[in-house]
Coordinates of C-alpha atoms in Angstrom, one line a residue:
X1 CA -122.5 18.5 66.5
X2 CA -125.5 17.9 68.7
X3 CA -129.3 18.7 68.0
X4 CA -131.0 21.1 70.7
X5 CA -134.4 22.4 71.2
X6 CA -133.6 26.2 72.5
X7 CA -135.1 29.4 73.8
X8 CA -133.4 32.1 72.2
X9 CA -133.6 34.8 74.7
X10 CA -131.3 38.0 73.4
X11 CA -130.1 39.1 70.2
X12 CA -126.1 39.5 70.1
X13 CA -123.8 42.5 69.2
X14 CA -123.9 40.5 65.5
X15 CA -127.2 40.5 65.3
X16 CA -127.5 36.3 66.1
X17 CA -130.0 35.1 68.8
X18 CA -128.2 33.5 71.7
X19 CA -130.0 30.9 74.0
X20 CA -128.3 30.1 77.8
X21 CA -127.9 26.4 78.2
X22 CA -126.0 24.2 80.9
X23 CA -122.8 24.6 78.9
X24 CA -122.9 28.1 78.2
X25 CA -124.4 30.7 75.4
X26 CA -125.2 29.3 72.3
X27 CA -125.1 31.5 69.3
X28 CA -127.8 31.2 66.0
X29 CA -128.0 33.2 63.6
X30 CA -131.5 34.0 61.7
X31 CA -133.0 33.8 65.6
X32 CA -134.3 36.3 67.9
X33 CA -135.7 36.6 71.1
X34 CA -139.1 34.7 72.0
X35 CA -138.3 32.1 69.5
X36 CA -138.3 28.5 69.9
X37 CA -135.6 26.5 68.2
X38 CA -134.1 23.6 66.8
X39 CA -130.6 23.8 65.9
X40 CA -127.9 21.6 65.3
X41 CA -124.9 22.9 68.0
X42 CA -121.3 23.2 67.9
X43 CA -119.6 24.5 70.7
X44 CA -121.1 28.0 71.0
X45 CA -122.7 28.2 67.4
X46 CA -126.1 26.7 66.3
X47 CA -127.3 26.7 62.6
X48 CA -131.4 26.9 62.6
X49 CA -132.6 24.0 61.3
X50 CA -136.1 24.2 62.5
X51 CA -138.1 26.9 64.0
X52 CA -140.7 25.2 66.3
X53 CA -142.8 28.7 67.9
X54 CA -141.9 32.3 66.3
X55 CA -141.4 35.1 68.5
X56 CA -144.0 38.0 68.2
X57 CA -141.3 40.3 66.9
X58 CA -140.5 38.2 64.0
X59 CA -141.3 39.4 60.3
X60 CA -140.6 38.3 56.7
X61 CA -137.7 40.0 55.5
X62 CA -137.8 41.6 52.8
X63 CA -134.7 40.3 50.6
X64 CA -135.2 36.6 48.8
X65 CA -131.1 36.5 49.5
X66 CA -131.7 36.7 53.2
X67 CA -132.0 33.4 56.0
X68 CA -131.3 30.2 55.9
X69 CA -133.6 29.2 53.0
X70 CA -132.6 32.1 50.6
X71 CA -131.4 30.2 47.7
X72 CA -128.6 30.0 46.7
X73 CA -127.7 30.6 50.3
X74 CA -128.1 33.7 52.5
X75 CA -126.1 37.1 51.6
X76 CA -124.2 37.9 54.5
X77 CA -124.6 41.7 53.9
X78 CA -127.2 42.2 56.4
X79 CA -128.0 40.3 59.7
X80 CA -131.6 41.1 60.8
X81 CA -134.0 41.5 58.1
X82 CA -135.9 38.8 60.2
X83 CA -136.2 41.5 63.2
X84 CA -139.5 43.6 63.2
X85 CA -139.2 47.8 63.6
X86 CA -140.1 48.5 67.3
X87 CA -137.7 45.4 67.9
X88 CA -134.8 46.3 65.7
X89 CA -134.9 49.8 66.6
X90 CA -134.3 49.0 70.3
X91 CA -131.8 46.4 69.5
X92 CA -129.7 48.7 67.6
X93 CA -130.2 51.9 69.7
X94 CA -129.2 49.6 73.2
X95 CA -126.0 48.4 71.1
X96 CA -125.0 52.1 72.0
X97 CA -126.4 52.3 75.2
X98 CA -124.7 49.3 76.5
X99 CA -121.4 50.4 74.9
X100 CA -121.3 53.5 76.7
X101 CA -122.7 52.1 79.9
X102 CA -119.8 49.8 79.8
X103 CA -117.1 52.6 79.9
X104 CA -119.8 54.1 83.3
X105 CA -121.5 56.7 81.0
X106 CA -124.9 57.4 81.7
X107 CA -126.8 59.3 79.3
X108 CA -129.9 59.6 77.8
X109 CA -129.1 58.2 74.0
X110 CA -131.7 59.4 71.5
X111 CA -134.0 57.2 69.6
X112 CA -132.5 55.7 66.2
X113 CA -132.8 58.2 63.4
X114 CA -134.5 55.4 61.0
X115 CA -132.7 55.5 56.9
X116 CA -135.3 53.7 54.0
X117 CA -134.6 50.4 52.1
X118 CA -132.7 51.8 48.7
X119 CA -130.8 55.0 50.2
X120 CA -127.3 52.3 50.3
X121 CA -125.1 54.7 47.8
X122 CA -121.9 53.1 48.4
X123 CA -122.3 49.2 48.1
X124 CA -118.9 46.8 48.0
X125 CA -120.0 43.9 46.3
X126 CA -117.2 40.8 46.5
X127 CA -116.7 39.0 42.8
X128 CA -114.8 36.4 41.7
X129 CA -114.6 34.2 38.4
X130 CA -116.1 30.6 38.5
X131 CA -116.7 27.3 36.3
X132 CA -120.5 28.1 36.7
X133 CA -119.4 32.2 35.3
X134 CA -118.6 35.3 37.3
X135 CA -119.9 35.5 40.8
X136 CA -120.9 39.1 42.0
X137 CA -122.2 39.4 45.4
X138 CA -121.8 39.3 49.0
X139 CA -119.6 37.0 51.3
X140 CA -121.8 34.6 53.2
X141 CA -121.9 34.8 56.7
X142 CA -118.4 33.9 58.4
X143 CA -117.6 32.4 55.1
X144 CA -115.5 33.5 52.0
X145 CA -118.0 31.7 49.7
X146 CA -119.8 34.5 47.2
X147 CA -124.0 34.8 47.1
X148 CA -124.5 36.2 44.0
X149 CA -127.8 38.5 44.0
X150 CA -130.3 39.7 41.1
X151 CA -131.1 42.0 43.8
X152 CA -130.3 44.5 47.3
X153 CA -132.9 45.5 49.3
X154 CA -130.5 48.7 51.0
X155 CA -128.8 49.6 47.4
X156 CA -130.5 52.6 45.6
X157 CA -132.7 51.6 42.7
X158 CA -130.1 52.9 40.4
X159 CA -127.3 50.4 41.9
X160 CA -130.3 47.8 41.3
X161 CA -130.8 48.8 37.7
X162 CA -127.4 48.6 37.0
X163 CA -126.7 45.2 38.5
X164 CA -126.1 43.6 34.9
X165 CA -123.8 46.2 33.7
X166 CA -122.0 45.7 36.9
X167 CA -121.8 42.1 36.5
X168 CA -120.3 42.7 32.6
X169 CA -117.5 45.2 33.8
X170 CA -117.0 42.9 37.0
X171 CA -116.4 39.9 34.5
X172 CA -113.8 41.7 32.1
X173 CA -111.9 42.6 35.5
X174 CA -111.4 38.8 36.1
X175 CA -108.8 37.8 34.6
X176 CA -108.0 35.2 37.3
X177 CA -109.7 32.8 39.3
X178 CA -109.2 35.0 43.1
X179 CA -111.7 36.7 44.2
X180 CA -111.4 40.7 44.0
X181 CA -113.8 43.8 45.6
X182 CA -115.7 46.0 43.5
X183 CA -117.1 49.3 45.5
X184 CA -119.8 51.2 43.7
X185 CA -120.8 55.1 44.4
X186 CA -123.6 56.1 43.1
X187 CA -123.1 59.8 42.4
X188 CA -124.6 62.4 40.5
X189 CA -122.4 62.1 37.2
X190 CA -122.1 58.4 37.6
X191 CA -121.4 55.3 38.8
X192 CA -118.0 55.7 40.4
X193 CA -116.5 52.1 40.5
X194 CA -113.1 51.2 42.2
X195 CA -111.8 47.8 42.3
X196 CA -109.5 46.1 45.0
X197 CA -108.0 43.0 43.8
X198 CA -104.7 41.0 44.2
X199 CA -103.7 40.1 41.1
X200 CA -102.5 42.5 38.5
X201 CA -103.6 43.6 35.2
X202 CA -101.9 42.9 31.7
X203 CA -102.1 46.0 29.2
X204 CA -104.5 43.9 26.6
X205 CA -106.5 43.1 30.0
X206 CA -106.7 47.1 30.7
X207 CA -107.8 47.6 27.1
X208 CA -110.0 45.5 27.1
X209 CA -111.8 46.4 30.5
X210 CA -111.8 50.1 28.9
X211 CA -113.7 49.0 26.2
X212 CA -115.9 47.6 28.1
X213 CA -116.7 50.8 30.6
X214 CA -117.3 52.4 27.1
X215 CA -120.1 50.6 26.2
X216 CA -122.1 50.8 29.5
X217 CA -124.2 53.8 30.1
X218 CA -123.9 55.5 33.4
X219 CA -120.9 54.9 34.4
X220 CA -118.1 57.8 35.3
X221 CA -115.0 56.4 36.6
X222 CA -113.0 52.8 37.1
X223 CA -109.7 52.3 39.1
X224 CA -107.8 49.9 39.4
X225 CA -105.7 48.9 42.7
X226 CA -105.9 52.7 42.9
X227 CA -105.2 53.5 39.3
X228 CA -107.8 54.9 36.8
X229 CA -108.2 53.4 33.8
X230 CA -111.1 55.4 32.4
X231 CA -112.5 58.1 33.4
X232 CA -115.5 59.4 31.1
X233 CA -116.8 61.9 33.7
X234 CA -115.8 63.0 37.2
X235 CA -117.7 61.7 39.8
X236 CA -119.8 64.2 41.7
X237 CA -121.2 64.1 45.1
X238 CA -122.6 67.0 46.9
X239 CA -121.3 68.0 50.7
X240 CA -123.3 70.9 51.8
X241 CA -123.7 73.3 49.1
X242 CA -120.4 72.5 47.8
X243 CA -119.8 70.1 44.7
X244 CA -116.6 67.6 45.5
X245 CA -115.3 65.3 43.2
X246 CA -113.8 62.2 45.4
X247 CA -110.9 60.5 44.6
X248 CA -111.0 56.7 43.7
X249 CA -112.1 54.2 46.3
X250 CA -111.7 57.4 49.1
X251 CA -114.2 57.3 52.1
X252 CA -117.5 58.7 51.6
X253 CA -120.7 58.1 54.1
X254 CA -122.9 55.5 52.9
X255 CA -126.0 56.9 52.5
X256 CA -126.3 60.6 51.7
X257 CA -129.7 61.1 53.6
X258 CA -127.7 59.7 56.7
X259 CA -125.0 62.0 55.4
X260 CA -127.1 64.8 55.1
X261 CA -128.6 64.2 59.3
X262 CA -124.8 63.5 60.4
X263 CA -124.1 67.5 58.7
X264 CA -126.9 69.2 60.6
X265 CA -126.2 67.8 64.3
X266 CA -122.4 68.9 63.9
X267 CA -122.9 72.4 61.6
X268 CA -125.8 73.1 64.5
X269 CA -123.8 72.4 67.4
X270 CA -120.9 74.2 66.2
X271 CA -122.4 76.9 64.3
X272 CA -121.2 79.9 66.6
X273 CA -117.7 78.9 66.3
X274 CA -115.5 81.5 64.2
X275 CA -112.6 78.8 63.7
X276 CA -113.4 75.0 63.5
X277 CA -110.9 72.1 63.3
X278 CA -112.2 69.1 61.4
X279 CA -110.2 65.6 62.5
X280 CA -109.9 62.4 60.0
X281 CA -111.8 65.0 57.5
X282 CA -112.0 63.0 54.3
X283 CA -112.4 65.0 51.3
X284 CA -114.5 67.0 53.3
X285 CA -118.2 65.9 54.1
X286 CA -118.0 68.3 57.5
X287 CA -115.2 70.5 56.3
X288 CA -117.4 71.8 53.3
X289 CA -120.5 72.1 55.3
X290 CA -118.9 73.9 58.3
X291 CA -117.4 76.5 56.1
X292 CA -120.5 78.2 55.3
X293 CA -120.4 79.6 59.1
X294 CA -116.7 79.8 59.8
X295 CA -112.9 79.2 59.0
X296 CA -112.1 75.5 59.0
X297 CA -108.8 73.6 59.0
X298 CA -109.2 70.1 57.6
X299 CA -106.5 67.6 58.8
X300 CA -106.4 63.9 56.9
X301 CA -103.6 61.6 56.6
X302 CA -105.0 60.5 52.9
X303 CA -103.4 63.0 50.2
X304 CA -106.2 62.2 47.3
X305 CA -108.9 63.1 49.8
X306 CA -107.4 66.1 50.7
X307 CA -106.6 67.1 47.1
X308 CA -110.7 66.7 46.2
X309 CA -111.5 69.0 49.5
X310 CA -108.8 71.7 48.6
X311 CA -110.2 72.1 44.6
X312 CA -114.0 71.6 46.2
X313 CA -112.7 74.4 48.3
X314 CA -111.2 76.7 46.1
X315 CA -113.8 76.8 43.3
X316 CA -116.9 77.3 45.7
X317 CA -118.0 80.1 46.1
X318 CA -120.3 81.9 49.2
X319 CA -117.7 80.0 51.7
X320 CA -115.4 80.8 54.2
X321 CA -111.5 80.1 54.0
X322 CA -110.5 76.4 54.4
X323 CA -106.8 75.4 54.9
X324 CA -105.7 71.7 55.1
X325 CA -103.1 69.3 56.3
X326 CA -101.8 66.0 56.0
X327 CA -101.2 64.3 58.6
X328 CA -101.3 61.0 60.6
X329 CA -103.5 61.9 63.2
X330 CA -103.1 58.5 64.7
X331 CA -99.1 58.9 65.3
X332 CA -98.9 62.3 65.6
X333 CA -102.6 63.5 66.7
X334 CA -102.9 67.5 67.4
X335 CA -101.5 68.6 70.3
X336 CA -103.6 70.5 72.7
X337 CA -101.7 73.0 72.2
X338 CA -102.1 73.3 69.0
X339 CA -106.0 73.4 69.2
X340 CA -105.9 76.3 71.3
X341 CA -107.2 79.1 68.4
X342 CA -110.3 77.0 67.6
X343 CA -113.9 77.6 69.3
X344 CA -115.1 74.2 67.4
X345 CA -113.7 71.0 66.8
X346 CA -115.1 67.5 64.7
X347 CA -113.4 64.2 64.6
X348 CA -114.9 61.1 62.8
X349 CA -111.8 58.6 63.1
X350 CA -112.2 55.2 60.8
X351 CA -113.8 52.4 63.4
X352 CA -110.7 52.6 65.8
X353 CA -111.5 55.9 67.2
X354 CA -109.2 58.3 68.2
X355 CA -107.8 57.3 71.4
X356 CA -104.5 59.2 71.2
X357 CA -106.1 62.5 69.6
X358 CA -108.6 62.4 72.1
X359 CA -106.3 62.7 75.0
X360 CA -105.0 65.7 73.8
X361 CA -108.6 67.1 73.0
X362 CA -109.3 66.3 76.5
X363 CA -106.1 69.1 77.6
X364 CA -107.7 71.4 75.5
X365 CA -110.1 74.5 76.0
X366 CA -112.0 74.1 73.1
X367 CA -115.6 74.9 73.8
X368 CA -118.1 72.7 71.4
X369 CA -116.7 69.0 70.5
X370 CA -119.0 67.3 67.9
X371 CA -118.0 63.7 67.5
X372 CA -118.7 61.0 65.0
X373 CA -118.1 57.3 64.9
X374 CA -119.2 54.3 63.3
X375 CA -118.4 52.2 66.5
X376 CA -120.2 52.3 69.6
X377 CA -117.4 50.4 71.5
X378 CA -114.2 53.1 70.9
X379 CA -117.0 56.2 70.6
X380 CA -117.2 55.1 74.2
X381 CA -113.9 55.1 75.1
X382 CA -112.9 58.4 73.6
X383 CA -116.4 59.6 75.5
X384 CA -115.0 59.0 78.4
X385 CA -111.6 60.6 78.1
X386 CA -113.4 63.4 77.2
X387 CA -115.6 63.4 79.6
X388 CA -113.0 62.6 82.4
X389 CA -111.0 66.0 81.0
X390 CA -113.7 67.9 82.3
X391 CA -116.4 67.7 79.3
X392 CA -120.1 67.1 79.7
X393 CA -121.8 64.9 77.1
X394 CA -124.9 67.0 75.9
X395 CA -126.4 64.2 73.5
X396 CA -125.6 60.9 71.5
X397 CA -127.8 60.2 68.5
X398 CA -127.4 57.1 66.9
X399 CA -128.0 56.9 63.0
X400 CA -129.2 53.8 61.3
X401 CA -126.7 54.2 58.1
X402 CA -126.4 50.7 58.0
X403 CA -129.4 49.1 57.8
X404 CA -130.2 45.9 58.5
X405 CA -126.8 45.2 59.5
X406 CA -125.0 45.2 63.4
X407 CA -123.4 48.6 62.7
X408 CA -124.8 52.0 63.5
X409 CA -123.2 55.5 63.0
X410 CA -123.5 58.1 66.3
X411 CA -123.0 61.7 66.3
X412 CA -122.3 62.8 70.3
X413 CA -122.0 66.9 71.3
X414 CA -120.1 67.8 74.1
X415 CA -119.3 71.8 75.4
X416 CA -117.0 72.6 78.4
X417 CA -118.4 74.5 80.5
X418 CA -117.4 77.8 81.0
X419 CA -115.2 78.7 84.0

């Protein structure tokens, strides 16, 4: 490890600065371009140690968990606090740009649709049981050493408030030393709480953790590994105009007023459609909101998430008809042939995409295609299967649902045009 004065020139797909020297790139986190640096170097990573001239686009963050002085060491939950707006917002929107321009797609990506500091309703917070007492926080950066926090600047004030509760249930769940996952929803009943750990649970251990989630105000649900153990009420989010009730630890979109921007570029673009398809549907966040216009068929390989869309579904009322399916859309994705009754189509894979599905989308004659990813690189690379099956790319809008971090949520349109 060697001590460098550097330039930090360009901020990385992670959200580190990176400054060009003689033996190649040089990665530091907490940088960004225009600063002036010293940082102690190891191969192609640099830890900040002091920061000689600031760049212009530099700005206090707004955490106390966040950089290299947050004590007791920085939260690795978000990576550019440190970045000011104009700055960030072109840094994140050309994190798109450059993905697509990499697969030779040339389009002009709208600006960043901005989200607010406390609109975070899902939050996994990582826990584990210590000498010192129980840890609940986030990883550190490239590290599996826990920063616990009073506090969480993208959280909604309600996750906030409850951050000592949390930390009381969190402890009765710890019955060993290795360190387990603890996803919070915030939804309109409840806190919705679902815990991933790998160690298992005796029945005097699930008592007492009941007894616990008892006590604490606000809180609806706990599983376990999948399994409730208390449920006091269900957990309600709203899709649409329809009231679902997700099943434990299923997908949801992180924020809702992210959600809620996602819902009207799809239900806009496909609204003349009589019969939609809705790919990787969850327990319906698209489904539900389509179906006030036209027929839908929801296809997810996750039974409990189907199970929540098909009672949402059947109970609400003003809607037209929805009809599931499970399947693995990954191993055996729709065939084009198959897709040939629809006039609308969504997908919004998990961060793999939907290469295989997308091929067969491409055969297709389906006029409107609205798709959503959470990852520039394989939104790309579906893009431009589409694209090359004879669809034109009408818009990309990327959504900053994850804020502060080097993720971003898109929403692209597509139509083939008519014979």
């Amino acid at each position: 490890m060697s001590a460098q004065k550097l330039e930090i020139t360009r901020l990385g797909g992670q959200g580190d600065g990176i400054a060009d020297t003689p033996t190649g790139q040089v990665f530091v986190p907490f940088t960004l371009p225009g600063d002036i640096v010293n940082a102690a170097v190891e191969k192609d990573r640099g830890t900040l140690m002091a920061l000689l001239e600031p760049s212009p686009d530099r700005t206090d963050p707004p955490c106390p968990h966040f950089g290299p002085d947050a004590d007791p060491g920085a939260c690795g939950g978000c990576a550019v606090q440190h970045v000011s707006g104009d700055a960030y917002r072109d840094w994140k929107r050309g994190l798109v740009v450059a993905a697509l321009e990499s697969r030779g797609i040339k389009t002009d990506v709208a600006p960043l649709v901005a989200t607010e500091p406390h609109t975070r309703r899902r939050v996994v917070f990582a826990a584990k049981r210590t000498e010192a007492g129980l840890a609940l926080g986030f990883n550190k950066s490239q590290s599996h050493e826990i920063v616990p926090v009073s506090t969480c600047v993208i959280a909604t004030s309600r996750i906030n408030a409850a951050l000592p509760a949390l930390q009381r249930i969190a402890a009765s769940v710890a019955v060993s030393r290795e360190a387990f996952k603890l996803t919070v929803l915030d939804t309109h009943s409840g806190f919705d709480l679902a815990v991933d750990a790998p160690f298992r649970l005796s029945e005097t251990d699930r008592l007492q953790i009941i007894a616990i989630m008892r006590k604490e105000a606000g809180m609806a649900r706990l599983a376990f590994n999948g399994e409730i153990l208390i449920e006091k009420q269900p957990p309600q989010l709203d899709f649409g105009a329809v009231t679902v009730n997700p099943p434990p630890g299923g997908f949801v979109q992180a924020s809702d007023a992210a959600e809620a921007v996602m819902g009207e570029l799809v239900t806009g673009h496909l609204k003349k459609a009589k019969r939609v398809v809705d790919l990787f549907s969850g327990s319906g966040t698209f489904t539900l909101r389509l179906a006030e216009k036209s027929h839908v068929h929801a296809v997810e390989s996750d039974q409990p998430s189907l199970d929540a869309l098909d009672r949402a579904a059947r109970h609400a009322q003003g809607i037209k008809p929805v009809s599931i399916e499970r399947r693995d859309l990954f191993r055996r994705p729709l065939m084009f042939s198959e897709l040939k009754t629809y006039q609308g189509l969504c997908f919004d894979p998990p961060r793999a995409g939907a290469e295989a599905q997308a091929r067969e989308i491409a055969k297709s004659v389906i006029p409107r295609i609205a798709a959503v990813s959470c990852n520039p690189v394989t939104l790309a690379r579906d893009l431009e299967i589409l694209i090359a099956g004879g669809y034109r790319l009408l818009s990309v809008t990327p959504i900053d649902q994850f804020l502060w971090s080097a993720h971003v949520e898109m929403v692209a349109l597509l139509e083939r045009p008519r014979r």
